[in-house]
Amino acid sequence: MDELDGNPSESQSPAADPEDPQKCPPVVTDIGALNCSSLNVESFIEQSIAIIMEDVVKKATDVTEKVCEWRSPEQLKELLDLELTDGGESESKILQHCRDAIRYSIKTTHPRFFNQLYAGMEPYSMVASFITEALKPSLYTYEVAPVFTLIEDAVLRKMMEMIGWEEGGDGIFNAGGSMSNMYAVNLARYHHYPHIKELGLSAAPRLVIFTSRECHYSISKAAALLGVGTKNVYVVPSDNRGKMISSALEEQIKTAKSEGAVPFMVNATAGTTVLGAFDPIEEIADICEKYNLWLHVDACWGGAALMSQKHKHLLKGIHRANSVAWNPHKMLMACLQCSAFLVRDKTHLLQRCHSAQASYLFQQDKFYDVSYDTGDKSVQCSRKPDAFKFWLMWKALGTRELEQRVDRALAMARYLAQEVEKREGFRLLMDPEYANVCFWYIPPSLRNLSDGPEFWKKLHTVAPVIKERMMKKGSMMVGYQPHGDKANFFRMIIISPQVSKQDMDFVLDEIHNLGKDL
């Protein structure tokens, strides 16, 4: 019988038994055979979701469970089967790899994870993440991501409204706040010297950026990456609360100009990483207007205060900024990553700066409105629809509940600061302005020493030991760092609405218990 006949021959494989993967024969294709067990995706996904529900959604958010199962890199290499082999593994082994990955990962959704500028489980945003990962869209043209293109546009418009740009602007979601700050440097430079895009740095004068001592390190990285140079990032002094001193900014601008350099941009920070300080945006905006400088506000951390009627005064003047970086994955708890770069300009500056006009993507004779093809204003090609993670959460909660989330986090930070001030052996670095609570723990052995060099030298060694002990115990995670001339201190970041006053009390009790013998 002809091989192409519809009737099976005796030599052909028997029919597959879908109930028994062992009896399932290879699927024959024109390029060989695929093992049909690899096509049994529904069962695998269902089992995987069950593991996620039990080990992540339930256990990882349970205050009675550990924040982490700490292992050293060498120990973890032994526990995890990391080697990649020529042959595939069984479904049971793959599911075990999933369990192991979860078990030995840090539970950042745990109520006692206070280590970073993100925390807590956000169910709506998490489901949005599942959906986008399952659909695998890329946000460069409307034709391949119609829903998510419109959602990104809607979210950006609403964020601009919160900033106070009544006439709108432009923007894009991208891969993190560092990338947003890089966009700002590149766009500010293009705004002043558009010919650099084609002619390169040889056509540019010596350009200078101004930023505070407390700014995020991504500003220096952006200067290095874009050829501005780290030595052309002029660091403006901050006051004792971490805020840029505006009079010092103006002096530095005058100094740069006297050196023959060309100032082009000021970066103001709204919510510094360590102290949670807010630069005086209104005063800085006055100076930028006076000297015709691009004002960028890094509000990656502090932008969430714009949601709060009670706390939005912290960003007074932000509507005067030329660009803003804002990360909903921080205080607002959207799943990582969810980072917006917003621009007040409405002349397509973002597109003109980054456009490469790839003809295979951005054809101008398409059958729909090509203004919705947003990919040419991005430095990326493939880009995830991160705005959906914020949009679905915002739709579910509404602006009022997002506002309450911010207000509650800052109220909890205030409670912790008050408790620190009450307790023997604890010393507050400063009253918190935002959700960063910075303090020292002083063990009994140091409490009778005067505040001299010997005291601070010994105190400097305390926080690292307590951090090691808490990690190995798995009871909680709190960060520490030195800062300027200050000895190591703890930095508590309070975000999640799951966190209670009892958790705040537990943190202070646990730090004392872990460090009282030092």
Short mmCIF file of C-alpha atoms in Angstrom, two decimals:
data_model
loop_
_atom_site.label_atom_id
_atom_site.label_comp_id
_atom_site.label_asym_id
_atom_site.label_seq_id
_atom_site.Cartn_x
_atom_site.Cartn_y
_atom_site.Cartn_z
CA MET A 1 0.00 0.00 0.00
CA ASP A 2 1.24 3.52 -0.76
CA GLU A 3 2.77 5.26 2.27
CA LEU A 4 0.58 8.29 1.59
CA ASP A 5 -2.67 6.30 1.61
CA GLY A 6 -5.10 7.12 4.40
CA ASN A 7 -5.30 3.45 5.49
CA PRO A 8 -2.77 2.21 8.02
CA SER A 9 -0.42 -0.59 7.06
CA GLU A 10 0.57 -3.49 9.26
CA SER A 11 3.99 -1.96 9.76
CA GLN A 12 2.65 1.27 11.25
CA SER A 13 2.69 1.85 14.99
CA PRO A 14 -0.39 0.93 17.05
CA ALA A 15 -2.73 3.70 18.20
CA ALA A 16 -1.58 5.65 21.23
CA ASP A 17 -3.21 5.13 24.59
CA PRO A 18 -3.61 8.68 25.94
CA GLU A 19 -4.14 7.32 29.47
CA ASP A 20 -0.78 5.57 29.47
CA PRO A 21 2.22 7.73 28.55
CA GLN A 22 4.38 4.59 28.49
CA LYS A 23 2.31 3.23 25.60
CA CYS A 24 2.33 6.51 23.71
CA PRO A 25 4.39 6.02 20.51
CA PRO A 26 6.67 8.64 18.99
CA VAL A 27 5.01 11.36 16.96
CA VAL A 28 6.51 11.16 13.47
CA THR A 29 7.22 14.47 11.76
CA ASP A 30 9.05 15.40 8.60
CA ILE A 31 12.18 16.09 10.65
CA GLY A 32 12.15 13.05 12.89
CA ALA A 33 10.32 11.84 15.94
CA LEU A 34 9.26 13.70 19.05
CA ASN A 35 8.71 11.85 22.30
CA CYS A 36 5.02 12.35 22.93
CA SER A 37 5.54 12.49 26.70
CA SER A 38 7.03 15.93 26.11
CA LEU A 39 3.71 16.91 24.56
CA ASN A 40 1.71 15.97 27.67
CA VAL A 41 1.81 19.57 28.78
CA GLU A 42 -1.52 19.97 30.53
CA SER A 43 -0.78 17.44 33.25
CA PHE A 44 2.67 18.89 33.88
CA ILE A 45 1.35 22.44 34.09
CA GLU A 46 -1.45 21.40 36.45
CA GLN A 47 1.01 19.65 38.76
CA SER A 48 3.37 22.64 38.61
CA ILE A 49 0.59 25.06 39.50
CA ALA A 50 -0.32 22.83 42.44
CA ILE A 51 3.28 23.09 43.69
CA ILE A 52 3.23 26.88 43.25
CA MET A 53 -0.04 27.15 45.16
CA GLU A 54 1.20 25.03 48.06
CA ASP A 55 4.86 26.04 48.33
CA VAL A 56 4.73 29.67 47.19
CA VAL A 57 1.24 31.12 47.59
CA LYS A 58 0.51 29.36 50.91
CA LYS A 59 3.81 28.48 52.58
CA ALA A 60 5.94 31.41 51.43
CA THR A 61 3.43 33.92 52.80
CA ASP A 62 2.91 32.11 56.11
CA VAL A 63 4.51 34.01 58.98
CA THR A 64 5.19 30.73 60.81
CA GLU A 65 7.35 29.47 57.94
CA LYS A 66 10.99 30.44 57.32
CA VAL A 67 11.94 33.37 55.13
CA CYS A 68 14.81 31.32 53.75
CA GLU A 69 16.55 27.95 53.91
CA TRP A 70 20.04 29.37 53.78
CA ARG A 71 22.83 27.35 52.16
CA SER A 72 26.29 28.45 51.07
CA PRO A 73 27.00 28.45 47.30
CA GLU A 74 28.98 25.21 47.57
CA GLN A 75 26.28 23.51 49.65
CA LEU A 76 23.60 24.64 47.23
CA LYS A 77 25.54 23.31 44.25
CA GLU A 78 25.52 19.92 45.92
CA LEU A 79 21.79 20.05 46.67
CA LEU A 80 20.71 21.21 43.23
CA ASP A 81 21.32 19.08 40.16
CA LEU A 82 22.61 21.95 38.02
CA GLU A 83 24.25 20.01 35.20
CA LEU A 84 22.59 20.18 31.78
CA THR A 85 22.68 16.90 29.86
CA ASP A 86 22.01 15.64 26.34
CA GLY A 87 18.96 13.64 27.38
CA GLY A 88 15.80 14.96 28.96
CA GLU A 89 14.68 13.98 32.45
CA SER A 90 11.45 12.45 33.71
CA GLU A 91 8.48 14.56 34.67
CA SER A 92 8.87 13.60 38.32
CA LYS A 93 12.45 14.86 38.37
CA ILE A 94 11.45 18.12 36.69
CA LEU A 95 8.74 18.67 39.28
CA GLN A 96 11.30 18.01 42.02
CA HIS A 97 13.56 20.64 40.46
CA CYS A 98 10.62 23.04 40.77
CA ARG A 99 10.18 22.17 44.46
CA ASP A 100 13.92 22.56 45.13
CA ALA A 101 14.07 25.93 43.36
CA ILE A 102 11.24 27.18 45.56
CA ARG A 103 12.56 25.65 48.78
CA TYR A 104 16.02 27.21 48.57
CA SER A 105 14.92 30.58 47.20
CA ILE A 106 14.39 33.61 49.40
CA LYS A 107 10.70 34.08 50.17
CA THR A 108 10.40 37.77 49.31
CA THR A 109 6.62 37.49 49.73
CA HIS A 110 7.02 36.51 53.40
CA PRO A 111 5.62 39.03 55.92
CA ARG A 112 9.05 39.27 57.57
CA PHE A 113 11.07 40.04 54.45
CA PHE A 114 12.21 43.66 54.89
CA ASN A 115 15.47 43.47 52.97
CA GLN A 116 14.79 45.29 49.70
CA LEU A 117 12.62 47.99 48.15
CA TYR A 118 10.06 45.36 47.13
CA ALA A 119 8.16 42.77 49.17
CA GLY A 120 4.89 40.96 49.64
CA MET A 121 2.58 38.93 47.44
CA GLU A 122 0.26 40.75 45.06
CA PRO A 123 -2.22 38.16 43.72
CA TYR A 124 -3.69 40.18 40.84
CA SER A 125 -0.28 41.18 39.54
CA MET A 126 0.95 37.62 39.91
CA VAL A 127 -1.94 36.28 37.82
CA ALA A 128 -1.18 38.95 35.21
CA SER A 129 2.40 37.66 35.14
CA PHE A 130 1.16 34.11 34.57
CA ILE A 131 -1.00 35.29 31.67
CA THR A 132 1.73 37.23 29.91
CA GLU A 133 4.25 34.40 30.35
CA ALA A 134 1.74 31.95 28.89
CA LEU A 135 0.93 34.19 25.92
CA LYS A 136 4.58 35.18 25.24
CA PRO A 137 3.83 38.55 23.62
CA SER A 138 6.44 41.13 22.71
CA LEU A 139 5.49 44.76 22.91
CA TYR A 140 6.93 46.36 19.79
CA THR A 141 4.01 46.39 17.37
CA TYR A 142 0.26 46.53 17.76
CA GLU A 143 -0.15 43.57 15.43
CA VAL A 144 1.57 41.13 17.83
CA ALA A 145 0.38 42.69 21.12
CA PRO A 146 -2.85 44.63 20.53
CA VAL A 147 -4.33 44.24 24.03
CA PHE A 148 -1.12 44.99 25.89
CA THR A 149 -0.25 47.96 23.66
CA LEU A 150 -3.51 49.64 24.62
CA ILE A 151 -3.12 48.70 28.28
CA GLU A 152 0.38 50.20 28.44
CA ASP A 153 -0.92 53.41 26.89
CA ALA A 154 -3.78 53.59 29.41
CA VAL A 155 -1.47 52.99 32.40
CA LEU A 156 1.09 55.54 31.24
CA ARG A 157 -1.65 58.15 30.77
CA LYS A 158 -2.95 57.54 34.30
CA MET A 159 0.55 57.74 35.78
CA MET A 160 1.13 61.05 33.98
CA GLU A 161 -2.13 62.30 35.47
CA MET A 162 -0.86 61.37 38.95
CA ILE A 163 2.38 63.27 38.24
CA GLY A 164 0.34 66.33 37.27
CA TRP A 165 1.05 66.53 33.55
CA GLU A 166 -2.38 67.81 32.59
CA GLU A 167 -1.55 67.88 28.88
CA GLY A 168 -0.12 64.33 28.92
CA GLY A 169 3.23 63.29 27.55
CA ASP A 170 4.95 60.10 26.46
CA GLY A 171 6.53 57.08 28.06
CA ILE A 172 7.44 53.44 28.00
CA PHE A 173 7.71 50.52 30.39
CA ASN A 174 11.16 48.96 30.46
CA ALA A 175 13.45 46.55 32.27
CA GLY A 176 13.98 48.38 35.56
CA GLY A 177 14.66 51.74 37.16
CA SER A 178 18.31 51.71 36.12
CA MET A 179 17.15 51.47 32.52
CA SER A 180 14.71 54.34 33.09
CA ASN A 181 17.53 56.52 34.39
CA MET A 182 19.63 55.57 31.37
CA TYR A 183 16.75 56.62 29.11
CA ALA A 184 16.67 59.95 30.94
CA VAL A 185 20.38 60.65 30.39
CA ASN A 186 20.18 59.70 26.72
CA LEU A 187 17.01 61.69 26.10
CA ALA A 188 18.31 64.77 27.91
CA ARG A 189 21.48 64.68 25.84
CA TYR A 190 19.53 64.21 22.61
CA HIS A 191 17.26 67.11 23.54
CA HIS A 192 20.26 69.46 23.83
CA TYR A 193 22.46 67.92 21.13
CA PRO A 194 20.38 65.82 18.67
CA HIS A 195 23.27 65.52 16.20
CA ILE A 196 25.10 63.22 18.66
CA LYS A 197 22.78 60.40 17.60
CA GLU A 198 24.37 60.33 14.15
CA LEU A 199 27.78 61.93 14.65
CA GLY A 200 28.65 60.40 18.02
CA LEU A 201 30.64 61.77 20.94
CA SER A 202 33.23 63.45 18.75
CA ALA A 203 30.58 66.03 17.93
CA ALA A 204 29.77 66.75 21.59
CA PRO A 205 31.25 69.19 24.08
CA ARG A 206 32.16 68.00 27.56
CA LEU A 207 28.72 67.39 29.02
CA VAL A 208 27.98 67.36 32.77
CA ILE A 209 25.23 65.75 34.85
CA PHE A 210 24.40 66.87 38.40
CA THR A 211 23.02 64.54 41.03
CA SER A 212 23.02 64.23 44.79
CA ARG A 213 25.41 62.19 46.91
CA GLU A 214 22.43 60.00 47.84
CA CYS A 215 21.36 59.17 44.29
CA HIS A 216 21.10 55.67 42.85
CA TYR A 217 24.33 54.30 41.37
CA SER A 218 22.59 53.84 38.00
CA ILE A 219 23.23 57.49 37.19
CA SER A 220 26.99 56.88 37.14
CA LYS A 221 26.45 53.64 35.23
CA ALA A 222 24.38 55.47 32.63
CA ALA A 223 27.11 58.09 32.27
CA ALA A 224 29.69 55.36 31.74
CA LEU A 225 27.54 53.39 29.29
CA LEU A 226 26.53 56.42 27.22
CA GLY A 227 30.01 57.92 27.03
CA VAL A 228 29.34 60.94 29.23
CA GLY A 229 31.94 59.65 31.69
CA THR A 230 31.66 59.11 35.41
CA LYS A 231 33.94 62.06 36.16
CA ASN A 232 31.40 64.27 34.42
CA VAL A 233 28.77 63.30 37.00
CA TYR A 234 29.08 66.13 39.51
CA VAL A 235 27.99 65.01 42.97
CA VAL A 236 26.03 67.67 44.84
CA PRO A 237 26.24 67.62 48.66
CA SER A 238 23.20 66.52 50.66
CA ASP A 239 22.03 67.73 54.04
CA ASN A 240 21.97 65.56 57.15
CA ARG A 241 18.63 64.05 56.09
CA GLY A 242 19.96 63.04 52.67
CA LYS A 243 18.33 65.79 50.60
CA MET A 244 20.17 67.61 47.84
CA ILE A 245 21.24 71.12 48.90
CA SER A 246 19.86 73.29 46.09
CA SER A 247 22.24 76.19 46.73
CA ALA A 248 25.16 73.77 46.35
CA LEU A 249 23.66 72.59 43.05
CA GLU A 250 23.72 76.11 41.64
CA GLU A 251 27.32 76.58 42.76
CA GLN A 252 28.34 73.37 41.01
CA ILE A 253 26.60 74.45 37.80
CA LYS A 254 28.57 77.72 37.87
CA THR A 255 31.78 75.80 38.52
CA ALA A 256 31.19 73.45 35.58
CA LYS A 257 30.47 76.35 33.24
CA SER A 258 33.62 78.16 34.39
CA GLU A 259 35.60 75.02 33.48
CA GLY A 260 34.26 75.15 29.94
CA ALA A 261 31.93 72.18 30.45
CA VAL A 262 28.30 72.17 29.35
CA PRO A 263 25.73 71.26 32.01
CA PHE A 264 22.73 69.50 30.45
CA MET A 265 20.85 67.55 33.14
CA VAL A 266 20.01 67.40 36.83
CA ASN A 267 18.86 64.17 38.46
CA ALA A 268 16.71 64.68 41.55
CA THR A 269 15.83 61.70 43.71
CA ALA A 270 12.37 61.17 45.20
CA GLY A 271 12.97 58.46 47.78
CA THR A 272 16.65 57.62 48.15
CA THR A 273 17.62 53.98 48.47
CA VAL A 274 19.07 54.04 51.98
CA LEU A 275 17.50 56.94 53.87
CA GLY A 276 14.28 57.36 51.88
CA ALA A 277 14.99 61.07 51.37
CA PHE A 278 13.20 63.35 48.91
CA ASP A 279 15.16 66.07 47.15
CA PRO A 280 13.50 69.55 47.06
CA ILE A 281 12.12 69.23 43.52
CA GLU A 282 10.51 72.68 43.43
CA GLU A 283 13.78 74.45 44.25
CA ILE A 284 15.73 72.26 41.83
CA ALA A 285 13.17 72.94 39.08
CA ASP A 286 13.71 76.70 39.52
CA ILE A 287 17.45 76.23 39.01
CA CYS A 288 16.94 73.97 35.99
CA GLU A 289 14.71 76.56 34.35
CA LYS A 290 17.23 79.30 35.08
CA TYR A 291 20.07 77.39 33.40
CA ASN A 292 18.01 75.53 30.77
CA LEU A 293 18.77 72.07 32.16
CA TRP A 294 16.75 68.88 31.75
CA LEU A 295 15.22 67.88 35.08
CA HIS A 296 14.83 64.15 35.65
CA VAL A 297 13.22 62.85 38.83
CA ASP A 298 14.20 59.35 39.91
CA ALA A 299 10.98 58.45 41.73
CA CYS A 300 11.46 54.71 41.33
CA TRP A 301 11.00 54.21 45.07
CA GLY A 302 9.11 57.32 46.17
CA GLY A 303 6.74 57.69 43.21
CA ALA A 304 4.08 55.67 45.03
CA ALA A 305 3.55 58.63 47.38
CA LEU A 306 1.79 60.33 44.46
CA MET A 307 -1.10 57.91 45.08
CA SER A 308 -1.60 59.34 48.57
CA GLN A 309 -3.33 62.62 49.32
CA LYS A 310 -1.56 62.57 52.69
CA HIS A 311 1.97 62.04 51.39
CA LYS A 312 2.13 63.36 47.81
CA HIS A 313 3.56 66.62 49.17
CA LEU A 314 6.88 64.73 49.37
CA LEU A 315 7.11 65.10 45.58
CA LYS A 316 5.94 68.70 45.37
CA GLY A 317 7.06 70.18 42.07
CA ILE A 318 7.38 66.86 40.20
CA HIS A 319 4.97 68.15 37.54
CA ARG A 320 7.79 70.47 36.44
CA ALA A 321 10.14 67.60 35.64
CA ASN A 322 11.02 66.78 32.04
CA SER A 323 11.11 63.06 32.83
CA VAL A 324 10.27 60.73 35.68
CA ALA A 325 11.25 57.14 36.57
CA TRP A 326 8.64 55.28 38.64
CA ASN A 327 8.66 51.59 39.63
CA PRO A 328 5.23 50.17 40.56
CA HIS A 329 7.01 46.94 41.53
CA LYS A 330 8.34 48.65 44.65
CA MET A 331 5.93 50.25 47.13
CA LEU A 332 2.86 49.41 45.03
CA MET A 333 3.86 45.70 44.96
CA ALA A 334 3.39 44.88 41.27
CA CYS A 335 5.35 41.78 40.29
CA LEU A 336 8.91 42.32 39.16
CA GLN A 337 9.72 43.93 36.88
CA CYS A 338 7.33 46.82 36.43
CA SER A 339 9.16 50.07 35.68
CA ALA A 340 7.91 53.12 33.83
CA PHE A 341 9.86 55.94 32.21
CA LEU A 342 7.65 58.97 31.61
CA VAL A 343 8.38 62.11 29.59
CA ARG A 344 6.52 65.43 29.61
CA ASP A 345 7.45 66.04 25.95
CA LYS A 346 4.71 65.60 23.32
CA THR A 347 6.84 66.08 20.19
CA HIS A 348 7.83 62.39 19.86
CA LEU A 349 11.26 63.12 21.35
CA LEU A 350 11.49 59.58 22.75
CA GLN A 351 10.85 58.12 19.29
CA ARG A 352 13.23 60.47 17.48
CA CYS A 353 15.98 59.75 19.98
CA HIS A 354 15.83 55.96 19.70
CA SER A 355 14.20 55.24 16.36
CA ALA A 356 16.05 52.94 13.94
CA GLN A 357 13.04 52.50 11.59
CA ALA A 358 13.49 48.76 11.10
CA SER A 359 11.54 48.10 7.91
CA TYR A 360 10.64 44.53 8.83
CA LEU A 361 8.77 45.70 11.94
CA PHE A 362 7.68 49.29 11.47
CA GLN A 363 6.24 49.39 7.97
CA GLN A 364 4.40 52.66 7.41
CA ASP A 365 1.83 51.18 4.99
CA LYS A 366 0.19 48.78 7.46
CA PHE A 367 -3.59 48.40 7.49
CA TYR A 368 -3.97 49.94 10.98
CA ASP A 369 -2.88 53.11 12.79
CA VAL A 370 0.90 52.65 13.08
CA SER A 371 1.13 55.24 15.85
CA TYR A 372 0.34 52.26 18.10
CA ASP A 373 3.60 50.56 17.07
CA THR A 374 5.56 51.78 20.09
CA GLY A 375 8.67 49.62 19.76
CA ASP A 376 10.78 52.16 17.88
CA LYS A 377 10.96 54.47 20.89
CA SER A 378 12.56 51.69 22.95
CA VAL A 379 16.23 50.71 23.01
CA GLN A 380 15.01 47.13 23.33
CA CYS A 381 13.40 45.12 20.58
CA SER A 382 11.66 42.35 22.52
CA ARG A 383 9.87 43.90 25.47
CA LYS A 384 7.52 42.36 28.02
CA PRO A 385 4.03 43.81 28.62
CA ASP A 386 4.87 44.76 32.20
CA ALA A 387 2.15 47.41 32.38
CA PHE A 388 -0.46 44.62 32.48
CA LYS A 389 0.83 43.57 35.91
CA PHE A 390 0.09 47.05 37.23
CA TRP A 391 -3.14 47.53 35.26
CA LEU A 392 -4.85 44.34 36.47
CA MET A 393 -3.90 45.10 40.06
CA TRP A 394 -5.13 48.69 39.75
CA LYS A 395 -8.40 47.51 38.19
CA ALA A 396 -8.92 45.04 41.06
CA LEU A 397 -8.01 47.38 43.92
CA GLY A 398 -8.84 50.84 42.64
CA THR A 399 -6.92 54.02 43.36
CA ARG A 400 -8.34 54.32 46.88
CA GLU A 401 -6.96 50.98 48.03
CA LEU A 402 -3.57 51.71 46.48
CA GLU A 403 -3.58 54.96 48.43
CA GLN A 404 -4.44 53.09 51.63
CA ARG A 405 -1.60 50.65 50.95
CA VAL A 406 0.90 53.54 50.84
CA ASP A 407 -0.58 55.26 53.90
CA ARG A 408 -0.52 52.04 55.91
CA ALA A 409 3.10 51.27 55.04
CA LEU A 410 4.22 54.73 56.13
CA ALA A 411 2.14 54.53 59.31
CA MET A 412 3.77 51.19 60.10
CA ALA A 413 7.21 52.73 59.54
CA ARG A 414 6.31 55.49 61.96
CA TYR A 415 5.21 52.89 64.54
CA LEU A 416 8.50 51.02 64.21
CA ALA A 417 10.49 54.24 64.60
CA GLN A 418 8.59 55.05 67.80
CA GLU A 419 9.27 51.56 69.17
CA VAL A 420 12.97 51.91 68.35
CA GLU A 421 13.10 55.15 70.31
CA LYS A 422 11.45 53.50 73.34
CA ARG A 423 13.70 50.45 73.57
CA GLU A 424 16.95 50.23 75.44
CA GLY A 425 19.82 49.32 73.13
CA PHE A 426 18.23 50.74 69.97
CA ARG A 427 19.06 54.09 68.42
CA LEU A 428 17.26 55.72 65.50
CA LEU A 429 19.45 57.23 62.78
CA MET A 430 16.72 59.79 61.97
CA ASP A 431 12.95 60.08 61.92
CA PRO A 432 11.75 58.35 58.76
CA GLU A 433 10.28 60.49 55.99
CA TYR A 434 9.12 57.47 54.01
CA ALA A 435 9.14 53.69 54.59
CA ASN A 436 12.89 53.41 55.32
CA VAL A 437 13.55 53.02 59.04
CA CYS A 438 17.27 53.16 59.84
CA PHE A 439 18.62 52.30 63.29
CA TRP A 440 21.47 50.80 65.28
CA TYR A 441 21.25 47.94 67.73
CA ILE A 442 23.72 48.39 70.62
CA PRO A 443 24.46 45.13 72.51
CA PRO A 444 24.64 45.28 76.33
CA SER A 445 28.46 45.04 76.21
CA LEU A 446 28.69 48.41 74.38
CA ARG A 447 26.01 50.38 76.21
CA ASN A 448 28.33 51.88 78.78
CA LEU A 449 30.89 53.10 76.24
CA SER A 450 30.91 56.76 75.26
CA ASP A 451 30.26 57.72 71.62
CA GLY A 452 33.91 57.77 70.62
CA PRO A 453 35.94 56.07 67.88
CA GLU A 454 36.24 52.83 69.87
CA PHE A 455 32.46 52.62 70.33
CA TRP A 456 31.69 53.13 66.65
CA LYS A 457 34.42 50.76 65.54
CA LYS A 458 32.97 47.98 67.71
CA LEU A 459 29.38 48.81 66.80
CA HIS A 460 30.30 48.58 63.11
CA THR A 461 30.88 44.83 63.55
CA VAL A 462 27.51 44.10 65.19
CA ALA A 463 25.02 44.31 62.32
CA PRO A 464 26.89 41.89 59.98
CA VAL A 465 26.92 39.18 62.66
CA ILE A 466 23.23 39.62 63.44
CA LYS A 467 22.45 39.51 59.71
CA GLU A 468 24.36 36.24 59.35
CA ARG A 469 22.52 34.71 62.29
CA MET A 470 19.07 35.77 61.08
CA MET A 471 19.77 34.39 57.60
CA LYS A 472 20.96 31.03 58.94
CA LYS A 473 17.99 30.84 61.28
CA GLY A 474 15.63 31.95 58.52
CA SER A 475 13.48 34.00 60.89
CA MET A 476 13.47 37.26 58.89
CA MET A 477 15.53 39.41 56.53
CA VAL A 478 16.57 42.99 57.25
CA GLY A 479 19.31 44.83 55.39
CA TYR A 480 22.27 46.72 56.83
CA GLN A 481 24.95 49.02 55.47
CA PRO A 482 27.43 51.72 56.38
CA HIS A 483 26.62 55.19 55.07
CA GLY A 484 29.19 57.91 54.65
CA ASP A 485 31.05 58.06 57.93
CA LYS A 486 28.32 56.21 59.82
CA ALA A 487 28.89 52.71 61.18
CA ASN A 488 26.81 49.79 59.92
CA PHE A 489 23.13 50.21 60.76
CA PHE A 490 19.95 48.31 59.95
CA ARG A 491 17.62 49.56 57.21
CA MET A 492 14.07 48.27 57.52
CA ILE A 493 11.84 48.65 54.47
CA ILE A 494 8.12 48.39 55.17
CA ILE A 495 5.79 47.75 52.22
CA SER A 496 3.43 44.80 52.48
CA PRO A 497 -0.09 45.24 53.90
CA GLN A 498 0.39 41.76 55.42
CA VAL A 499 2.82 43.28 57.92
CA SER A 500 1.44 43.93 61.40
CA LYS A 501 2.58 45.75 64.54
CA GLN A 502 3.34 42.32 65.96
CA ASP A 503 5.81 41.80 63.10
CA MET A 504 7.48 45.12 63.94
CA ASP A 505 7.79 44.08 67.58
CA PHE A 506 9.11 40.69 66.51
CA VAL A 507 11.87 42.30 64.43
CA LEU A 508 13.20 44.29 67.38
CA ASP A 509 12.91 41.33 69.74
CA GLU A 510 14.68 39.06 67.28
CA ILE A 511 17.52 41.50 66.64
CA HIS A 512 18.07 41.73 70.39
CA ASN A 513 17.96 37.94 70.82
CA LEU A 514 20.40 37.41 67.96
CA GLY A 515 22.84 40.07 69.12
CA LYS A 516 22.64 40.39 72.89
CA ASP A 517 25.78 38.27 73.39
CA LEU A 518 27.97 40.38 71.10
#
